[in-house]
Coordinates of C-alpha atoms in Angstrom, one line a residue:
X5 CA -94.8 -5.6 22.7
X6 CA -92.8 -5.1 19.3
X7 CA -93.7 -1.5 19.1
X8 CA -94.5 0.5 15.9
X9 CA -93.0 1.4 12.5
X10 CA -93.5 5.1 11.9
X11 CA -93.2 6.5 8.4
X12 CA -94.6 8.8 5.7
X13 CA -95.9 7.4 2.3
X14 CA -93.5 8.2 -0.5
X15 CA -95.9 9.9 -2.8
X16 CA -97.0 12.3 0.0
X17 CA -95.6 15.7 0.9
X18 CA -94.0 15.0 4.4
X19 CA -93.8 18.5 5.3
X20 CA -97.6 18.9 4.9
X21 CA -98.4 15.9 7.0
X22 CA -99.8 16.7 10.4
X23 CA -99.7 13.0 11.7
X24 CA -97.1 10.4 10.9
X25 CA -98.3 6.9 9.7
X26 CA -97.8 4.1 12.5
X27 CA -98.2 0.4 12.0
X28 CA -97.6 -2.2 14.5
X29 CA -94.3 -4.1 13.9
X30 CA -96.2 -7.3 14.2
X31 CA -97.7 -6.5 10.7
X32 CA -94.5 -5.5 9.0
X33 CA -92.9 -8.5 7.3
X34 CA -90.5 -6.5 5.1
X35 CA -88.7 -3.4 4.5
X36 CA -86.8 -3.4 1.2
X37 CA -84.7 -0.9 -1.0
X38 CA -84.1 -1.2 -4.8
X39 CA -87.2 -3.3 -5.9
X40 CA -88.8 -3.0 -9.4
X41 CA -92.4 -1.9 -9.6
X42 CA -94.3 -3.7 -12.2
X43 CA -97.0 -1.3 -13.4
X44 CA -100.2 -2.7 -14.9
X45 CA -103.3 -1.1 -16.5
X46 CA -106.0 -0.7 -13.8
X47 CA -109.0 1.4 -13.1
X48 CA -107.9 1.5 -9.5
X49 CA -106.2 5.0 -8.9
X50 CA -104.6 3.8 -5.8
X51 CA -102.9 0.8 -7.2
X52 CA -99.3 1.4 -8.0
X53 CA -98.5 -2.0 -9.3
X54 CA -96.7 -5.2 -8.1
X55 CA -93.3 -5.7 -6.5
X56 CA -91.6 -9.0 -6.3
X57 CA -90.7 -9.8 -2.6
X58 CA -89.4 -13.2 -1.5
X59 CA -90.4 -14.5 -4.9
X60 CA -94.0 -13.5 -4.3
X61 CA -95.9 -10.8 -6.3
X62 CA -97.1 -8.2 -3.8
X63 CA -99.6 -5.5 -4.7
X64 CA -98.3 -2.0 -4.0
X65 CA -100.7 0.8 -3.2
X66 CA -100.4 4.6 -3.0
X67 CA -100.9 4.7 0.6
X68 CA -100.8 8.5 0.9
X69 CA -103.4 8.9 -1.8
X70 CA -105.7 6.5 -0.2
X71 CA -105.4 8.3 3.0
X72 CA -106.1 11.7 1.3
X73 CA -102.8 13.2 1.9
X74 CA -101.2 15.9 -0.3
X75 CA -99.2 14.6 -3.1
X76 CA -95.7 15.5 -4.0
X77 CA -95.4 17.5 -7.3
X78 CA -94.9 15.5 -10.4
X79 CA -91.4 16.6 -10.8
X80 CA -90.5 15.5 -7.2
X81 CA -91.9 11.9 -7.9
X82 CA -90.4 11.3 -11.3
X83 CA -88.1 8.4 -11.9
X84 CA -87.6 5.7 -14.4
X85 CA -90.8 3.9 -15.3
X86 CA -91.2 0.9 -12.9
X87 CA -88.3 1.8 -10.9
X88 CA -88.8 2.5 -7.2
X89 CA -86.8 5.7 -6.5
X90 CA -83.6 5.1 -4.8
X91 CA -84.7 7.0 -1.7
X92 CA -87.9 5.0 -1.4
X93 CA -88.4 1.9 0.7
X94 CA -90.9 -0.8 -0.1
X95 CA -92.8 -1.7 3.1
X96 CA -94.4 -5.1 3.1
X97 CA -97.4 -5.7 5.4
X98 CA -99.5 -8.9 6.4
X99 CA -102.8 -7.8 7.4
X100 CA -104.8 -9.1 10.4
X101 CA -106.9 -11.2 7.9
X102 CA -103.6 -12.6 6.3
X103 CA -103.4 -10.6 3.2
X104 CA -100.0 -9.2 2.0
X105 CA -99.5 -5.8 0.3
X106 CA -97.0 -3.1 0.2
X107 CA -96.6 0.6 -0.2
X108 CA -93.6 3.0 -0.7
X109 CA -92.3 5.1 2.1
X110 CA -89.8 7.9 2.6
X111 CA -86.5 6.4 3.8
X112 CA -86.7 8.4 7.1
X113 CA -88.6 5.9 9.3
X114 CA -88.2 4.7 12.6
X115 CA -89.4 2.1 15.2
X116 CA -90.5 2.9 18.5
X117 CA -92.0 1.4 21.6
X118 CA -95.8 1.8 21.7
X119 CA -96.2 5.3 23.1
X120 CA -98.6 6.5 25.7
X121 CA -101.8 8.0 24.1
X122 CA -102.8 11.2 25.5
X123 CA -105.9 11.8 23.3
X124 CA -107.8 10.6 20.2
X125 CA -108.2 13.1 17.4
X126 CA -111.3 13.0 15.1
X127 CA -109.8 15.1 12.3
X128 CA -106.2 14.4 11.4
X129 CA -106.5 15.5 7.9
X130 CA -106.7 11.9 6.4
X131 CA -109.6 9.7 5.2
X132 CA -110.9 8.5 8.4
X133 CA -112.6 5.5 7.0
X134 CA -109.1 4.1 6.3
X135 CA -108.0 4.6 9.9
X136 CA -108.3 2.7 13.1
X137 CA -107.6 5.9 14.8
X138 CA -105.4 9.1 15.1
X139 CA -103.7 9.9 18.4
X140 CA -101.7 12.4 20.2
X141 CA -98.9 10.4 22.0
X142 CA -95.8 11.0 24.0
X143 CA -94.0 10.6 20.5
X144 CA -96.0 13.0 18.7
X145 CA -99.1 12.8 16.5
X146 CA -99.8 9.2 15.0
X147 CA -102.4 7.8 12.6
X148 CA -102.8 4.1 12.6
X149 CA -104.3 2.8 9.2
X150 CA -106.8 -0.1 9.0
X151 CA -104.7 -2.5 7.0
X152 CA -107.6 -4.9 6.2
X153 CA -109.7 -2.0 4.8
X154 CA -106.9 -1.0 2.6
X155 CA -106.8 -4.3 0.8
X156 CA -110.6 -5.0 0.4
X157 CA -111.8 -4.7 -3.2
X158 CA -114.5 -2.1 -2.1
X159 CA -112.1 0.1 -0.1
X160 CA -112.6 3.2 -2.2
X161 CA -116.5 3.2 -1.9
X162 CA -118.2 5.3 0.7

């Protein structure tokens, strides 16, 4: 059991989050700092651009927006265009269906052993169709995103 990586998406207001995001470590293939974000024209409001990781272009999404979390103010998010803010980390995931994508996260993150779940929660304040579940655990409230659902082309449809 490799445990979980627990974090908050960079574009989201951490203080307003009731649940931390938790991804099994077996799906985390990279945690990087100081990467360029290559932005491209798109109609997808949740697509942030591409980052180059291990010489591969990796699509990067606005995970907090996708999950319906409260956004940071524009002033708090600003930086040079295409530059990942110094305080952000690029998280790279491999989904169960073998797709690779990334998201930006606040630097305060931690790994933990898979905690005991005390109860499942139906309303955690996030878009439930993008979650495998939300749970009250011995480590606090955690929401587990459905990584495959996040990279499907129809992910934004009901």
